[in-house]
mmCIF file of C-alpha atoms in Angstrom:
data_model
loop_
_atom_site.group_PDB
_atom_site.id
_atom_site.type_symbol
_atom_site.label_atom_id
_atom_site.label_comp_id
_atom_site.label_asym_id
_atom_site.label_seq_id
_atom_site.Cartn_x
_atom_site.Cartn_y
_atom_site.Cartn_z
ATOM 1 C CA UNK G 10 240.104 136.091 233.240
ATOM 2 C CA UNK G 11 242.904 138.819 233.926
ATOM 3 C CA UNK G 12 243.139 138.571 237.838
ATOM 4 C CA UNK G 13 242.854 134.840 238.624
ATOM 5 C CA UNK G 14 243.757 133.128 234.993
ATOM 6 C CA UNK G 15 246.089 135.731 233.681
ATOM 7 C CA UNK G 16 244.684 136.184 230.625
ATOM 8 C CA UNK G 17 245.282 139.583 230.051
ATOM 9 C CA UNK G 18 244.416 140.242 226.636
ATOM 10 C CA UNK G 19 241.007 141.380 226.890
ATOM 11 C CA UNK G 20 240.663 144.947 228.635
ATOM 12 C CA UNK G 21 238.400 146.308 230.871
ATOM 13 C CA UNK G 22 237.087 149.300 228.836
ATOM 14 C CA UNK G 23 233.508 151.077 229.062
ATOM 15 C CA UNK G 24 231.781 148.369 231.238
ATOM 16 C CA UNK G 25 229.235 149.401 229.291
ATOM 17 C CA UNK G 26 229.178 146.943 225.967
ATOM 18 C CA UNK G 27 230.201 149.617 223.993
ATOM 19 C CA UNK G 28 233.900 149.738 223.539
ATOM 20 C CA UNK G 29 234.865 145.888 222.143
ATOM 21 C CA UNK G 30 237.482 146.542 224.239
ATOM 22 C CA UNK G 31 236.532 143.044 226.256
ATOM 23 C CA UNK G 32 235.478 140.946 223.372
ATOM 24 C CA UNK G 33 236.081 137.461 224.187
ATOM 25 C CA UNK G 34 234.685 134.323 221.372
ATOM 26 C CA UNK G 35 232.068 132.275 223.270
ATOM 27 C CA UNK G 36 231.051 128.905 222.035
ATOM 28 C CA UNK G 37 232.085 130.384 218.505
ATOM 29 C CA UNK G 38 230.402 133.880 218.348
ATOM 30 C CA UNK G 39 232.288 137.291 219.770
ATOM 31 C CA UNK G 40 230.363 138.436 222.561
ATOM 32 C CA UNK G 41 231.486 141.512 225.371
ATOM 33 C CA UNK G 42 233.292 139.944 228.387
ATOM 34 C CA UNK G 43 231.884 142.846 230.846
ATOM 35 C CA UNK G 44 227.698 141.838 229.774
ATOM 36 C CA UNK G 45 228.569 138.402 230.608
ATOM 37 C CA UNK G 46 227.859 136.850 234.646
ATOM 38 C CA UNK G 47 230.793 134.046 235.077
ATOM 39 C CA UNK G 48 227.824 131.712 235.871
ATOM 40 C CA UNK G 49 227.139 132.156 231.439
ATOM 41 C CA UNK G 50 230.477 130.927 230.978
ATOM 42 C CA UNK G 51 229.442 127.517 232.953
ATOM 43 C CA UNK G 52 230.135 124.787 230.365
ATOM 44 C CA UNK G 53 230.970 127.124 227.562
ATOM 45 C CA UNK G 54 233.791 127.136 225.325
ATOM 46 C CA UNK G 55 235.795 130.830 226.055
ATOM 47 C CA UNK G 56 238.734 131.597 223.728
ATOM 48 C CA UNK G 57 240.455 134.420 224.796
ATOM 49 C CA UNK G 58 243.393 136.797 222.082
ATOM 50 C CA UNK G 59 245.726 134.418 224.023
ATOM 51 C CA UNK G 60 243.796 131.449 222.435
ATOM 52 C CA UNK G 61 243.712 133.085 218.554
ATOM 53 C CA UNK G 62 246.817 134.019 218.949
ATOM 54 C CA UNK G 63 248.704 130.486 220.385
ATOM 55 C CA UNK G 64 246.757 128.247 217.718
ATOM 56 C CA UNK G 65 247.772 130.976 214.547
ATOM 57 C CA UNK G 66 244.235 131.659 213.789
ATOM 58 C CA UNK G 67 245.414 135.398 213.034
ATOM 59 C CA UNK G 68 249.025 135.313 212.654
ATOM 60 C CA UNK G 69 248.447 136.614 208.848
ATOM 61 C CA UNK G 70 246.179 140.005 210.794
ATOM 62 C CA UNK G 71 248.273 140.499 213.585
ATOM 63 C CA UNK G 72 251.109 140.707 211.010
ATOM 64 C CA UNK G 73 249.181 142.948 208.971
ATOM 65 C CA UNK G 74 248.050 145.151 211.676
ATOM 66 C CA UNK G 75 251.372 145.811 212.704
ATOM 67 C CA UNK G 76 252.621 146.048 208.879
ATOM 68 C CA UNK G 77 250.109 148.725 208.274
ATOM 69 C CA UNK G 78 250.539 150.423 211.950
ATOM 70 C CA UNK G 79 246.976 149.601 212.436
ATOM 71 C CA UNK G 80 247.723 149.498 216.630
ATOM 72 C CA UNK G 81 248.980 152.744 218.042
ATOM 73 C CA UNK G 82 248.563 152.335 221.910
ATOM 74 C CA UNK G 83 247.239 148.576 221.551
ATOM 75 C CA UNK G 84 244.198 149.146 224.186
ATOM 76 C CA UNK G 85 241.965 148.810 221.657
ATOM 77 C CA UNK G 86 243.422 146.348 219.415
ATOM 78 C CA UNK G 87 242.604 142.334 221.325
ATOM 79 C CA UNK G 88 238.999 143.526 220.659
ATOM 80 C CA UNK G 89 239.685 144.691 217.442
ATOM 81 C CA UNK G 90 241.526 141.450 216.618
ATOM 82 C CA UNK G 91 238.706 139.701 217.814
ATOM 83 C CA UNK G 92 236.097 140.867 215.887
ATOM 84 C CA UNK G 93 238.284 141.220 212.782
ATOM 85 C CA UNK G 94 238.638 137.140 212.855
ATOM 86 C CA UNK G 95 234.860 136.252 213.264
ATOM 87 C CA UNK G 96 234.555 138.726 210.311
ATOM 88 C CA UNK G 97 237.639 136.492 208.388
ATOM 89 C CA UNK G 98 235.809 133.220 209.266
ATOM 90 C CA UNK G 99 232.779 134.156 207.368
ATOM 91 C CA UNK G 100 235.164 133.968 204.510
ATOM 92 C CA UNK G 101 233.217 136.165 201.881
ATOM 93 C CA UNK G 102 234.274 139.276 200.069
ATOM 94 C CA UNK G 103 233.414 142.156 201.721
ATOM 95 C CA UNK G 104 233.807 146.880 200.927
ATOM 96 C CA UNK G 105 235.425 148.791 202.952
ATOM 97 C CA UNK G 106 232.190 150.411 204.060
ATOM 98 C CA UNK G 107 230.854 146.482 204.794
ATOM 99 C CA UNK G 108 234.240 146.169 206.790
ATOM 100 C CA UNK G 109 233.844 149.791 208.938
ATOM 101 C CA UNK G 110 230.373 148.345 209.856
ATOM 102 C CA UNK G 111 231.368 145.085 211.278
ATOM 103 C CA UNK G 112 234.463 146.515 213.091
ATOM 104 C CA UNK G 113 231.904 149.236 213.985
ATOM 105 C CA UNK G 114 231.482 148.207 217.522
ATOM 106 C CA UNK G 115 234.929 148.643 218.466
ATOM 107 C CA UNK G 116 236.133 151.912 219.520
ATOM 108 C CA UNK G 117 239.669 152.995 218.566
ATOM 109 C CA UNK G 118 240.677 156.289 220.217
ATOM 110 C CA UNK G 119 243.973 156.747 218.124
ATOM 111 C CA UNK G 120 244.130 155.163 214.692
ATOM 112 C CA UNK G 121 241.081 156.522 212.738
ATOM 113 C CA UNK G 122 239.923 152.921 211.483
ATOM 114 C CA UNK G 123 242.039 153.558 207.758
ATOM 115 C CA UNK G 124 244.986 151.104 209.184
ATOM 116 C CA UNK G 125 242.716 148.528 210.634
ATOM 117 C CA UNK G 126 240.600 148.552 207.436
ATOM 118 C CA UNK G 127 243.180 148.295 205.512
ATOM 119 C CA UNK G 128 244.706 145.243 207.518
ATOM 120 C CA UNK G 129 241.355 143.664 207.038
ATOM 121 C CA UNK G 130 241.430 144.227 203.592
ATOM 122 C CA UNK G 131 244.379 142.789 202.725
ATOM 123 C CA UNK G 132 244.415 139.577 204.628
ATOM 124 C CA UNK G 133 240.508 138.833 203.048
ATOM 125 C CA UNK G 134 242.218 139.421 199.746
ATOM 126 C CA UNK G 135 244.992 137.478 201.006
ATOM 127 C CA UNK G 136 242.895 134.573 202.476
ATOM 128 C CA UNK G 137 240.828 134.596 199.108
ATOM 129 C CA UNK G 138 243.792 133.596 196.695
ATOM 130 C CA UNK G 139 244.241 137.509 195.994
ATOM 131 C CA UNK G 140 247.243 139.999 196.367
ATOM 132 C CA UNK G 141 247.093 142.408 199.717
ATOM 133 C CA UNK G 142 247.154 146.084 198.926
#
């Protein structure tokens, strides 16, 4: 995806599955690019951050995450994005402590998770009809 597409949102992280840093939305669900052999992506449909972020899917959290400074050195934050929107798409109220643990497989090394949360937050209160924080 980076190298011969250019699609250089998702990162190379851990290698490991344990960062998010890779997340990538396969036929629907968020999976980790680096567990995945190209020969799983035969057929599938692969939206990259490129792809939420051309069609305006998160336009509302990325303007929110950078409202709140919820992205400090941005390595982190595709992944974060990511996972944040299959959370959104579920469309149901969710805590903050429901919110950590969904976002909970996504390491951020410089924010402490308040800004992100927070960002989350406000666009599900947002998306529900309700007023951000």
């Amino acid at each position: 995806l980076r190298s011969e597409l250019g699609l250089t949102g998702s990162h190379l992280g851990c290698e490991h599955g344990v960062c998010g840093a890779c997340s990538l939305r396969v036929d629907g669900r968020v999976v980790r690019g680096c567990l995945m052999l190209a020969v799983q992506a035969h057929g599938a449909e692969i939206t990259t951050i490129e792809g939420l972020s051309a069609n305006a899917e998160i336009a509302d959290l990325q303007e929110e995450f950078v409202t709140r400074n919820a992205l400090q050195c941005g390595f982190c934050t595709s992944g974060m994005l990511m996972t944040s929107a299959e959370l959104l798409a579920a469309a149901k109220p969710m805590t903050r402590a429901e919110i950590r643990e969904f976002l909970s497989g996504n390491y951020c090394r410089c924010t402490g998770y308040q800004a992100i949360v927070d960002a989350v937050e406000a666009v599900l209160a947002a998306r529900a009809g309700g007023t951000s924080l």
